[in-house]
Each structure stands twice: as C-alpha cells, then as structure tokens.
Coordinates of C-alpha atoms in Angstrom, one line a residue:
A1 CA -44.0 -25.1 5.4
V2 CA -45.6 -21.8 6.3
A3 CA -43.5 -21.6 9.5
C4 CA -40.3 -22.2 7.4
G5 CA -41.4 -19.5 5.0
V6 CA -42.0 -17.0 7.8
F7 CA -38.7 -17.9 9.4
A8 CA -36.9 -17.4 6.1
L9 CA -38.5 -14.0 5.6
T10 CA -37.8 -13.0 9.1
T11 CA -34.1 -14.1 8.8
A12 CA -33.8 -12.3 5.4
S13 CA -35.3 -9.1 7.0
I14 CA -32.8 -9.3 9.9
H15 CA -29.9 -9.7 7.5
A16 CA -31.1 -6.9 5.3
A17 CA -31.3 -4.6 8.3
K18 CA -27.7 -5.3 9.2
V19 CA -26.4 -4.0 5.8
K20 CA -25.3 -0.4 6.3
T21 CA -25.5 2.3 3.8
E22 CA -22.4 4.1 2.5
D23 CA -23.2 7.1 4.6
E24 CA -23.6 5.0 7.7
L25 CA -20.3 3.3 7.1
I26 CA -18.6 6.7 6.6
A27 CA -20.1 7.9 9.8
D28 CA -18.6 4.8 11.5
L29 CA -15.1 6.0 10.5
A30 CA -15.4 8.5 13.3
S31 CA -15.1 5.7 15.9
P32 CA -12.3 6.1 18.4
K33 CA -11.7 2.3 18.1
E34 CA -9.0 1.7 15.5
D35 CA -10.1 -1.9 14.8
E36 CA -13.6 -0.6 14.1
V37 CA -12.3 2.1 11.7
A38 CA -10.0 -0.4 9.9
S39 CA -12.9 -2.9 9.6
T40 CA -15.2 -0.2 8.3
M41 CA -12.6 0.9 5.7
L42 CA -12.5 -2.7 4.4
K43 CA -16.3 -2.8 4.2
L44 CA -16.3 0.5 2.2
E45 CA -13.5 -0.9 -0.1
K46 CA -15.6 -4.0 -0.8
Q47 CA -19.1 -2.5 -1.0
F48 CA -18.4 1.0 -2.6
P49 CA -15.1 0.6 -4.5
T50 CA -15.8 3.2 -7.1
S51 CA -17.6 5.8 -5.0
P52 CA -15.9 9.2 -4.9
K53 CA -17.6 9.7 -1.5
T54 CA -15.9 6.6 -0.1
I55 CA -12.5 7.5 -1.5
A56 CA -12.7 11.0 -0.1
A57 CA -13.7 9.7 3.3
V58 CA -10.9 7.2 3.5
K59 CA -8.3 9.7 2.3
K60 CA -9.0 11.8 5.4
Y61 CA -7.4 9.1 7.4
L62 CA -4.1 8.8 5.5
G63 CA -2.3 10.9 8.2
D64 CA -4.2 9.5 11.2
N65 CA -2.2 9.3 14.4
R66 CA -3.3 5.6 14.8
A67 CA -0.9 3.4 12.9
K68 CA -3.5 0.7 12.1
V69 CA -5.9 3.3 10.7
R70 CA -3.4 5.2 8.5
R71 CA -2.0 1.8 7.2
K72 CA -5.5 0.6 6.3
A73 CA -6.4 4.0 4.7
A74 CA -3.2 3.8 2.5
R75 CA -3.9 0.2 1.5
V76 CA -7.5 0.9 0.6
I77 CA -6.6 4.0 -1.5
G78 CA -3.9 1.9 -3.3
V79 CA -6.3 -1.1 -3.9
L80 CA -8.9 1.2 -5.3
H81 CA -6.2 2.9 -7.6
A82 CA -7.6 6.2 -6.5
E83 CA -6.4 9.5 -8.0
V84 CA -4.1 11.1 -5.4
T85 CA -2.5 14.5 -5.0
S86 CA 1.2 15.1 -4.5
E87 CA 0.4 15.9 -0.9
E88 CA -1.4 12.6 -0.4
I89 CA 1.5 10.7 -1.9
K90 CA 3.8 12.5 0.6
T91 CA 1.5 11.5 3.4
I92 CA 1.6 7.9 2.3
C93 CA 5.4 8.1 1.9
A94 CA 5.6 9.0 5.6
L95 CA 4.7 5.4 6.3
L96 CA 8.0 4.5 4.6
K97 CA 9.9 6.2 7.5
A98 CA 8.1 4.2 10.2
S99 CA 10.1 1.9 12.6
D100 CA 7.5 -0.8 12.2
S101 CA 8.3 -2.9 9.0
R102 CA 4.6 -3.7 8.5
E103 CA 3.8 0.0 8.3
I104 CA 6.6 0.4 5.7
M105 CA 5.3 -2.5 3.7
D106 CA 1.7 -1.2 3.7
G107 CA 3.1 2.1 2.4
L108 CA 4.9 0.3 -0.4
I109 CA 1.9 -1.8 -1.3
A110 CA -0.3 1.3 -1.4
L111 CA 2.1 3.2 -3.6
R112 CA 2.2 0.2 -6.0
G113 CA -1.5 0.7 -6.6
L114 CA -1.2 4.4 -7.4
K115 CA 0.5 6.3 -10.1
A116 CA 3.1 7.5 -7.6
V117 CA 6.3 7.6 -9.7
E118 CA 7.3 10.7 -7.8
A119 CA 7.6 8.5 -4.7
L120 CA 10.6 6.5 -6.2
P121 CA 13.2 8.6 -4.4
E122 CA 11.6 7.7 -1.1
I123 CA 11.2 4.0 -2.1
T124 CA 14.7 3.1 -3.5
P125 CA 16.6 3.5 -0.2
L126 CA 14.4 0.7 1.1
L127 CA 16.2 -1.7 -1.2
N128 CA 18.9 -1.6 1.5
H129 CA 16.6 -2.1 4.5
A130 CA 17.5 -4.5 7.2
T131 CA 14.2 -6.4 6.9
P132 CA 14.1 -8.8 3.9
N133 CA 10.3 -8.5 3.5
V134 CA 10.7 -4.7 3.2
I135 CA 13.3 -5.2 0.6
R136 CA 11.1 -7.6 -1.3
D137 CA 8.2 -5.1 -1.3
A138 CA 10.5 -2.3 -2.3
C139 CA 11.7 -4.5 -5.3
R140 CA 8.1 -5.0 -6.3
T141 CA 7.2 -1.4 -6.0
V142 CA 10.3 -0.2 -7.9
A143 CA 9.5 -2.7 -10.6
K144 CA 5.9 -1.4 -10.9
L145 CA 6.7 2.3 -10.8
G146 CA 10.3 2.5 -12.1
N147 CA 12.0 2.0 -15.4
K148 CA 15.2 0.5 -16.8
E149 CA 17.3 3.0 -15.0
H150 CA 16.3 1.5 -11.7
V151 CA 17.6 -2.0 -12.7
A152 CA 21.1 -1.1 -11.5
L153 CA 19.7 -0.4 -8.0
I154 CA 18.1 -3.9 -7.9
E155 CA 20.9 -6.0 -9.4
P156 CA 23.0 -6.2 -6.2
L157 CA 20.0 -7.9 -4.6
L158 CA 20.5 -10.9 -6.9
K159 CA 23.3 -11.9 -4.5
H160 CA 21.3 -11.2 -1.3
A161 CA 21.6 -13.8 1.5
D162 CA 17.8 -14.3 1.4
A163 CA 16.6 -16.5 -1.5
K164 CA 13.2 -14.8 -1.5
V165 CA 14.9 -11.4 -1.9
Q166 CA 16.9 -12.8 -4.8
K167 CA 13.8 -14.1 -6.5
D168 CA 11.9 -10.8 -6.1
A169 CA 14.9 -8.9 -7.5
Q170 CA 15.0 -11.2 -10.5
D171 CA 11.3 -10.8 -11.0
A172 CA 11.7 -7.0 -10.7
I173 CA 14.5 -6.9 -13.3
F174 CA 12.8 -9.0 -15.8
E175 CA 9.3 -7.6 -15.4

C-alpha cells in the first residue's frame, strides 16, 4: 500500500511538472515548427481563454507566413471572441482570398466569432464560390454578421445543386 502511495505521488508529480505556465506556452509560439505552434495555440485557448496576454500573443500570428499558423491564430481569436482592431479584421480577411478552401473556411469561422460586420463586403462574394463548403460557411457567416438586406444574396442558394448548401441557405435566411 505504501508503494502504491509513493507511485501515485511520483506519477502526480511528473504530471504536474508537464503542465506549462502561460508564459512558457507563449514562449513556445516562437517555434519554427508550425505543428508545434498550432498545438500550443490550442493549449493556450483551452487553458487561458480569458487572458489578455494569451490573446495578444496569438494575435501576433494572424499574418504569419505559415498557413497552418495563421489559420489557427484566426480560429483561436474567433473562438475566444476577442476584441479586434480594423487592421486585425483585414488581416483575417486576407485568409478569404487564399487558394486553399480550408484557409478560406477558417477565416469565415473566425469572423463569425468576432464582431466583424465590416468584413461583410469581403464575405458576400464567397456565396458564389466554386467549393460548396466555402459557400456553406459563407452563408453561416453572413447569417451571423448580416441583416435582412443580405437575404437577397442568399436566396438564390435555395436552388443550389448541393442539398447541404440549400439547407444552410435556408437556415441563414430564417435565422
């Protein structure tokens, strides 16, 4: 029984030692490895969601030259509903011009979590994108940020060839 107790204490100590502080995680964002940076952003999002220090650190990566890093930074900022400047919204909107549809969708998802009404002129053209999933995310984002005047832009999607696009258009109109 004593051996089990010692083992449990040792195991607990090891696990406690593995938990990094906010400052240590922020320092890890400087890694050249994009997977490590993205993983660290997720840890910061989960462990320090209301910390101004975390939000400020993640914002620095919105315009990173690594797609995975800037996508994750935008998603985290959106999930945390962070206050953003017009310049930061413009930086997130740059994701909407990417050739990779996943990057576009991450930008749309991020903007949905922010008070980014000013981004609507960048978002509405995506209602005509070639990729159905981009159209669907654009519908959801316009529904979240837009108003009744945007219904006319979504209505044609009720007849889209993709049934999922039709459903998201219907949900967006009646939201």
